[in-house]
Amino acid sequence: MRYLAPSLLSANFYNLENDLNILSKKNIKYLHLDVMDGMFVPNISIGIPVISSIKKNTKDTFILDTHLMIEKPERYIDNFKDAGADILTIHREISSDYLKVIDLIKDSGLKVGVSINPETDVNKIIDAIDKVDLILVMSVHPGFGGQQFIESSLEKIAFLNDLRNKNGYNYKIEVDGGIYVENVNKVINAGADIIVSGSGVFKGNISENIDRFMETFKE
Ligand code: DX5
Ligand code: ZN
């Protein structure tokens, strides 16, 4: 099963209700929420109050796929859980012991993901491969929407897909950054299950953009 996970970062923050209603009507399951702290990445975005408000007002419409681009994420696991996050994805590159943080998230009862930046070798997460529900391959440098897709991420997706097929692991493979209807085929063919798109969904007509993504998924 393949899923489109719209990234809220490119939504209209002045009228989120409108944008989220469209996603809901189009049966979008995963809503990708980018949390940035201005330390791990050079940008600041949304946080706990926004997630909490979305959960309260959309109930169980979406799986809140929360991408934590923050240092020391272990400080906030309970807060994100209380806000209604369903998946917490941390970065391999954080300064904390990432395996310990993965265990803490699992202990909290939430689903856990680990993400790697474009310059990080995929072998750096081998220790976590049987612990996580999701692996997020960054196909841009994290921090901003609207950047260009980095091709070398395709090899990482294919490697993770191969590894999963050979060993029967259950993790989902997610890819994030620079993905549009025009290039989504590449990540699908490499083996990605969850495709994040911000600009590709929210720029222009949201409903039409989603339809076009869905057509591609069928092929
Ligand atoms: C970047 C974020 C992405 C971003 C993707 O740091 O992790 O989720 O919103 O945006 P697009 O699809 O515009 O590259
Ligand atoms: Zn993201």
mmCIF file of C-alpha atoms and ligand atoms in Angstrom:
data_model
loop_
_atom_site.group_PDB
_atom_site.id
_atom_site.type_symbol
_atom_site.label_atom_id
_atom_site.label_comp_id
_atom_site.label_asym_id
_atom_site.label_seq_id
_atom_site.Cartn_x
_atom_site.Cartn_y
_atom_site.Cartn_z
ATOM 1 C CA MET A 1 0.000 0.000 0.000
ATOM 2 C CA ARG A 2 1.260 3.437 -0.943
ATOM 3 C CA TYR A 3 0.343 6.664 0.831
ATOM 4 C CA LEU A 4 0.646 10.340 0.088
ATOM 5 C CA ALA A 5 1.550 12.312 3.216
ATOM 6 C CA PRO A 6 0.937 16.024 2.620
ATOM 7 C CA SER A 7 3.384 18.199 4.564
ATOM 8 C CA LEU A 8 1.515 20.858 6.508
ATOM 9 C CA LEU A 9 4.495 23.217 6.162
ATOM 10 C CA SER A 10 3.208 24.355 2.773
ATOM 11 C CA ALA A 11 -0.453 24.686 3.823
ATOM 12 C CA ASN A 12 -2.283 27.972 4.310
ATOM 13 C CA PHE A 13 -1.756 28.666 8.026
ATOM 14 C CA TYR A 14 -4.423 31.370 7.871
ATOM 15 C CA ASN A 15 -7.057 28.789 6.935
ATOM 16 C CA LEU A 16 -5.855 25.347 7.952
ATOM 17 C CA GLU A 17 -9.413 24.124 8.378
ATOM 18 C CA ASN A 18 -10.090 24.589 4.683
ATOM 19 C CA ASP A 19 -6.921 22.772 3.610
ATOM 20 C CA LEU A 20 -7.420 19.906 6.076
ATOM 21 C CA ASN A 21 -11.030 19.462 4.969
ATOM 22 C CA ILE A 22 -9.826 18.969 1.414
ATOM 23 C CA LEU A 23 -7.280 16.353 2.538
ATOM 24 C CA SER A 24 -9.945 14.568 4.528
ATOM 25 C CA LYS A 25 -12.370 14.517 1.567
ATOM 26 C CA LYS A 26 -9.598 12.995 -0.528
ATOM 27 C CA ASN A 27 -9.118 10.242 2.086
ATOM 28 C CA ILE A 28 -5.592 11.273 2.976
ATOM 29 C CA LYS A 29 -4.414 9.105 5.864
ATOM 30 C CA TYR A 30 -0.983 10.400 6.837
ATOM 31 C CA LEU A 31 -0.571 14.073 7.703
ATOM 32 C CA HIS A 32 3.108 15.020 7.839
ATOM 33 C CA LEU A 33 3.958 17.573 10.533
ATOM 34 C CA ASP A 34 7.382 19.206 10.449
ATOM 35 C CA VAL A 35 8.619 20.366 13.834
ATOM 36 C CA MET A 36 11.776 22.515 13.717
ATOM 37 C CA ASP A 37 13.651 24.098 16.617
ATOM 38 C CA GLY A 38 16.073 26.521 14.961
ATOM 39 C CA MET A 39 18.954 24.422 16.369
ATOM 40 C CA PHE A 40 18.926 21.063 14.607
ATOM 41 C CA VAL A 41 17.872 22.915 11.459
ATOM 42 C CA PRO A 42 18.192 26.629 10.696
ATOM 43 C CA ASN A 43 14.431 27.232 10.763
ATOM 44 C CA ILE A 44 11.557 27.311 13.252
ATOM 45 C CA SER A 45 8.156 25.913 12.379
ATOM 46 C CA ILE A 46 5.098 24.564 14.158
ATOM 47 C CA GLY A 47 4.968 22.743 17.483
ATOM 48 C CA ILE A 48 2.865 21.143 20.179
ATOM 49 C CA PRO A 49 -0.120 23.588 20.330
ATOM 50 C CA VAL A 50 -0.722 23.286 16.581
ATOM 51 C CA ILE A 51 -0.566 19.480 16.676
ATOM 52 C CA SER A 52 -2.911 19.431 19.640
ATOM 53 C CA SER A 53 -5.411 21.710 17.901
ATOM 54 C CA ILE A 54 -5.342 19.584 14.729
ATOM 55 C CA LYS A 55 -5.912 16.382 16.719
ATOM 56 C CA LYS A 56 -8.780 17.883 18.713
ATOM 57 C CA ASN A 57 -10.547 19.177 15.625
ATOM 58 C CA THR A 58 -9.923 16.285 13.245
ATOM 59 C CA LYS A 59 -10.194 13.449 15.816
ATOM 60 C CA ASP A 60 -8.943 10.275 14.133
ATOM 61 C CA THR A 61 -9.155 11.463 10.520
ATOM 62 C CA PHE A 62 -5.370 11.519 10.110
ATOM 63 C CA ILE A 63 -2.362 9.625 11.366
ATOM 64 C CA LEU A 64 -0.244 12.478 12.699
ATOM 65 C CA ASP A 65 3.152 11.688 11.229
ATOM 66 C CA THR A 66 5.393 13.957 13.265
ATOM 67 C CA HIS A 67 8.855 14.684 11.884
ATOM 68 C CA LEU A 68 11.034 16.010 14.682
ATOM 69 C CA MET A 69 13.879 18.149 13.392
ATOM 70 C CA ILE A 70 14.853 19.073 16.923
ATOM 71 C CA GLU A 71 17.743 18.509 19.311
ATOM 72 C CA LYS A 72 17.134 16.362 22.403
ATOM 73 C CA PRO A 73 13.672 15.167 21.322
ATOM 74 C CA GLU A 74 13.542 12.971 24.431
ATOM 75 C CA ARG A 75 12.548 16.107 26.381
ATOM 76 C CA TYR A 76 9.189 16.314 24.656
ATOM 77 C CA ILE A 77 7.961 12.737 24.026
ATOM 78 C CA ASP A 78 5.152 12.988 26.588
ATOM 79 C CA ASN A 79 4.103 16.423 25.332
ATOM 80 C CA PHE A 80 3.819 15.192 21.746
ATOM 81 C CA LYS A 81 1.944 12.138 22.924
ATOM 82 C CA ASP A 82 -0.507 14.262 24.928
ATOM 83 C CA ALA A 83 -0.956 16.542 21.902
ATOM 84 C CA GLY A 84 -2.076 13.559 19.850
ATOM 85 C CA ALA A 85 0.938 12.688 17.685
ATOM 86 C CA ASP A 86 0.750 9.115 16.392
ATOM 87 C CA ILE A 87 4.248 8.634 14.988
ATOM 88 C CA LEU A 88 7.378 10.365 16.283
ATOM 89 C CA THR A 89 10.279 10.343 13.867
ATOM 90 C CA ILE A 90 13.634 11.487 15.192
ATOM 91 C CA HIS A 91 16.838 12.141 13.271
ATOM 92 C CA ARG A 92 19.886 9.883 13.331
ATOM 93 C CA GLU A 93 22.053 13.035 13.408
ATOM 94 C CA ILE A 94 20.833 14.382 16.786
ATOM 95 C CA SER A 95 23.415 14.682 19.543
ATOM 96 C CA SER A 96 21.480 12.378 21.933
ATOM 97 C CA ASP A 97 21.934 8.574 21.905
ATOM 98 C CA TYR A 98 19.411 7.929 19.153
ATOM 99 C CA LEU A 99 18.851 4.264 20.075
ATOM 100 C CA LYS A 100 17.907 5.295 23.624
ATOM 101 C CA VAL A 101 15.470 7.890 22.282
ATOM 102 C CA ILE A 102 13.903 5.255 20.018
ATOM 103 C CA ASP A 103 13.378 3.019 23.063
ATOM 104 C CA LEU A 104 11.821 5.882 25.032
ATOM 105 C CA ILE A 105 9.364 6.624 22.225
ATOM 106 C CA LYS A 106 8.452 2.928 21.957
ATOM 107 C CA ASP A 107 7.966 2.769 25.733
ATOM 108 C CA SER A 108 5.555 5.702 25.469
ATOM 109 C CA GLY A 109 3.333 3.595 23.213
ATOM 110 C CA LEU A 110 3.784 5.763 20.111
ATOM 111 C CA LYS A 111 5.044 4.501 16.780
ATOM 112 C CA VAL A 112 8.650 5.436 16.134
ATOM 113 C CA GLY A 113 10.613 6.445 13.074
ATOM 114 C CA VAL A 114 14.219 7.329 12.343
ATOM 115 C CA SER A 115 15.284 9.754 9.640
ATOM 116 C CA ILE A 116 18.551 10.254 7.782
ATOM 117 C CA ASN A 117 19.794 13.430 6.121
ATOM 118 C CA PRO A 118 21.039 13.338 2.514
ATOM 119 C CA GLU A 119 24.688 13.198 3.610
ATOM 120 C CA THR A 120 24.173 10.403 6.177
ATOM 121 C CA ASP A 121 25.130 6.862 5.175
ATOM 122 C CA VAL A 122 22.210 4.482 5.378
ATOM 123 C CA ASN A 123 24.402 1.983 7.274
ATOM 124 C CA LYS A 124 24.349 4.404 10.209
ATOM 125 C CA ILE A 125 20.845 3.248 11.114
ATOM 126 C CA ILE A 126 21.423 -0.485 10.816
ATOM 127 C CA ASP A 127 21.387 -0.795 14.635
ATOM 128 C CA ALA A 128 17.835 0.518 14.684
ATOM 129 C CA ILE A 129 16.435 -1.390 11.743
ATOM 130 C CA ASP A 130 14.530 -4.013 13.750
ATOM 131 C CA LYS A 131 13.267 -1.488 16.320
ATOM 132 C CA VAL A 132 11.534 1.143 14.191
ATOM 133 C CA ASP A 133 8.140 1.311 12.490
ATOM 134 C CA LEU A 134 9.335 3.738 9.870
ATOM 135 C CA ILE A 135 12.499 4.952 8.159
ATOM 136 C CA LEU A 136 12.376 8.455 6.708
ATOM 137 C CA VAL A 137 14.845 9.118 3.913
ATOM 138 C CA MET A 138 15.371 12.854 3.468
ATOM 139 C CA SER A 139 15.619 13.790 -0.188
ATOM 140 C CA VAL A 140 16.425 17.436 0.606
ATOM 141 C CA HIS A 141 18.425 19.044 3.401
ATOM 142 C CA PRO A 142 15.885 19.400 6.195
ATOM 143 C CA GLY A 143 14.647 22.825 7.199
ATOM 144 C CA PHE A 144 12.687 24.221 4.290
ATOM 145 C CA GLY A 145 9.987 23.279 1.820
ATOM 146 C CA GLY A 146 10.325 23.844 -1.903
ATOM 147 C CA GLN A 147 13.874 22.526 -2.406
ATOM 148 C CA GLN A 148 15.129 20.330 -5.206
ATOM 149 C CA PHE A 149 15.027 16.529 -4.924
ATOM 150 C CA ILE A 150 18.436 14.914 -4.287
ATOM 151 C CA GLU A 151 18.799 11.876 -6.552
ATOM 152 C CA SER A 152 21.147 9.896 -4.306
ATOM 153 C CA SER A 153 18.241 9.275 -1.935
ATOM 154 C CA LEU A 154 16.888 6.747 -4.458
ATOM 155 C CA GLU A 155 19.766 4.345 -3.747
ATOM 156 C CA LYS A 156 19.022 4.506 -0.033
ATOM 157 C CA ILE A 157 15.338 3.726 -0.597
ATOM 158 C CA ALA A 158 16.210 0.795 -2.859
ATOM 159 C CA PHE A 159 18.735 -0.512 -0.311
ATOM 160 C CA LEU A 160 16.181 -0.337 2.526
ATOM 161 C CA ASN A 161 13.537 -1.987 0.382
ATOM 162 C CA ASP A 162 15.911 -4.827 -0.521
ATOM 163 C CA LEU A 163 16.933 -5.307 3.083
ATOM 164 C CA ARG A 164 13.300 -5.459 4.135
ATOM 165 C CA ASN A 165 12.414 -8.011 1.458
ATOM 166 C CA LYS A 166 15.386 -10.220 2.303
ATOM 167 C CA ASN A 167 14.935 -10.160 6.072
ATOM 168 C CA GLY A 168 11.209 -9.726 6.546
ATOM 169 C CA TYR A 169 11.439 -6.452 8.456
ATOM 170 C CA ASN A 170 8.223 -4.508 8.889
ATOM 171 C CA TYR A 171 9.345 -0.888 8.722
ATOM 172 C CA LYS A 172 7.694 1.457 6.272
ATOM 173 C CA ILE A 173 9.916 3.522 3.994
ATOM 174 C CA GLU A 174 9.042 7.212 3.809
ATOM 175 C CA VAL A 175 10.673 9.828 1.600
ATOM 176 C CA ASP A 176 10.532 13.582 2.126
ATOM 177 C CA GLY A 177 11.537 16.599 0.058
ATOM 178 C CA GLY A 178 11.265 17.870 -3.494
ATOM 179 C CA ILE A 179 8.618 15.363 -4.580
ATOM 180 C CA TYR A 180 6.005 16.343 -7.162
ATOM 181 C CA VAL A 181 3.675 14.441 -9.497
ATOM 182 C CA GLU A 182 6.405 14.761 -12.131
ATOM 183 C CA ASN A 183 9.075 12.815 -10.209
ATOM 184 C CA VAL A 184 7.079 10.675 -7.771
ATOM 185 C CA ASN A 185 7.495 7.614 -9.987
ATOM 186 C CA LYS A 186 11.183 7.421 -9.180
ATOM 187 C CA VAL A 187 10.616 7.064 -5.427
ATOM 188 C CA ILE A 188 7.761 4.617 -5.947
ATOM 189 C CA ASN A 189 9.904 2.437 -8.193
ATOM 190 C CA ALA A 190 12.726 2.503 -5.647
ATOM 191 C CA GLY A 191 10.327 1.099 -3.020
ATOM 192 C CA ALA A 192 8.947 3.991 -0.942
ATOM 193 C CA ASP A 193 5.606 3.436 0.839
ATOM 194 C CA ILE A 194 4.866 6.892 2.252
ATOM 195 C CA ILE A 195 5.515 9.865 0.027
ATOM 196 C CA VAL A 196 5.712 13.268 1.687
ATOM 197 C CA SER A 197 4.942 16.302 -0.437
ATOM 198 C CA GLY A 198 4.479 19.907 0.667
ATOM 199 C CA SER A 199 4.712 22.199 -2.347
ATOM 200 C CA GLY A 200 3.556 19.401 -4.661
ATOM 201 C CA VAL A 201 0.246 19.167 -2.775
ATOM 202 C CA PHE A 202 -0.467 22.680 -1.531
ATOM 203 C CA LYS A 203 0.771 24.891 -4.401
ATOM 204 C CA GLY A 204 -2.106 25.425 -6.824
ATOM 205 C CA ASN A 205 -5.275 23.348 -6.614
ATOM 206 C CA ILE A 206 -4.889 20.937 -3.661
ATOM 207 C CA SER A 207 -7.660 18.616 -4.730
ATOM 208 C CA GLU A 208 -6.387 18.317 -8.302
ATOM 209 C CA ASN A 209 -2.823 17.823 -7.123
ATOM 210 C CA ILE A 210 -3.897 14.930 -4.887
ATOM 211 C CA ASP A 211 -5.874 13.351 -7.736
ATOM 212 C CA ARG A 212 -2.808 13.492 -9.956
ATOM 213 C CA PHE A 213 -0.635 11.865 -7.285
ATOM 214 C CA MET A 214 -3.232 9.127 -6.827
ATOM 215 C CA GLU A 215 -3.308 8.417 -10.573
ATOM 216 C CA THR A 216 0.454 7.885 -10.473
ATOM 217 C CA PHE A 217 0.135 5.495 -7.535
ATOM 218 C CA LYS A 218 -2.227 3.292 -9.563
ATOM 219 C CA GLU A 219 0.154 2.835 -12.487
HETATM 220 C C1 DX5 B 1 11.745 19.764 5.049
HETATM 221 C C2 DX5 B 1 10.528 19.032 5.533
HETATM 222 C C3 DX5 B 1 9.618 18.599 4.467
HETATM 223 C C4 DX5 B 1 9.067 19.701 3.598
HETATM 224 C C5 DX5 B 1 8.828 19.123 2.227
HETATM 225 O O1 DX5 B 1 12.630 19.887 6.083
HETATM 226 O O2 DX5 B 1 10.919 17.872 6.251
HETATM 227 O O3 DX5 B 1 8.567 17.781 4.981
HETATM 228 O O4 DX5 B 1 7.883 20.275 4.074
HETATM 229 O O5 DX5 B 1 8.434 20.127 1.385
HETATM 230 P P1 DX5 B 1 8.520 19.968 -0.185
HETATM 231 O O6 DX5 B 1 7.647 18.831 -0.580
HETATM 232 O O7 DX5 B 1 8.019 21.295 -0.655
HETATM 233 O O8 DX5 B 1 9.960 19.735 -0.560
HETATM 234 ZN ZN ZN B 2 9.343 16.462 6.875
#
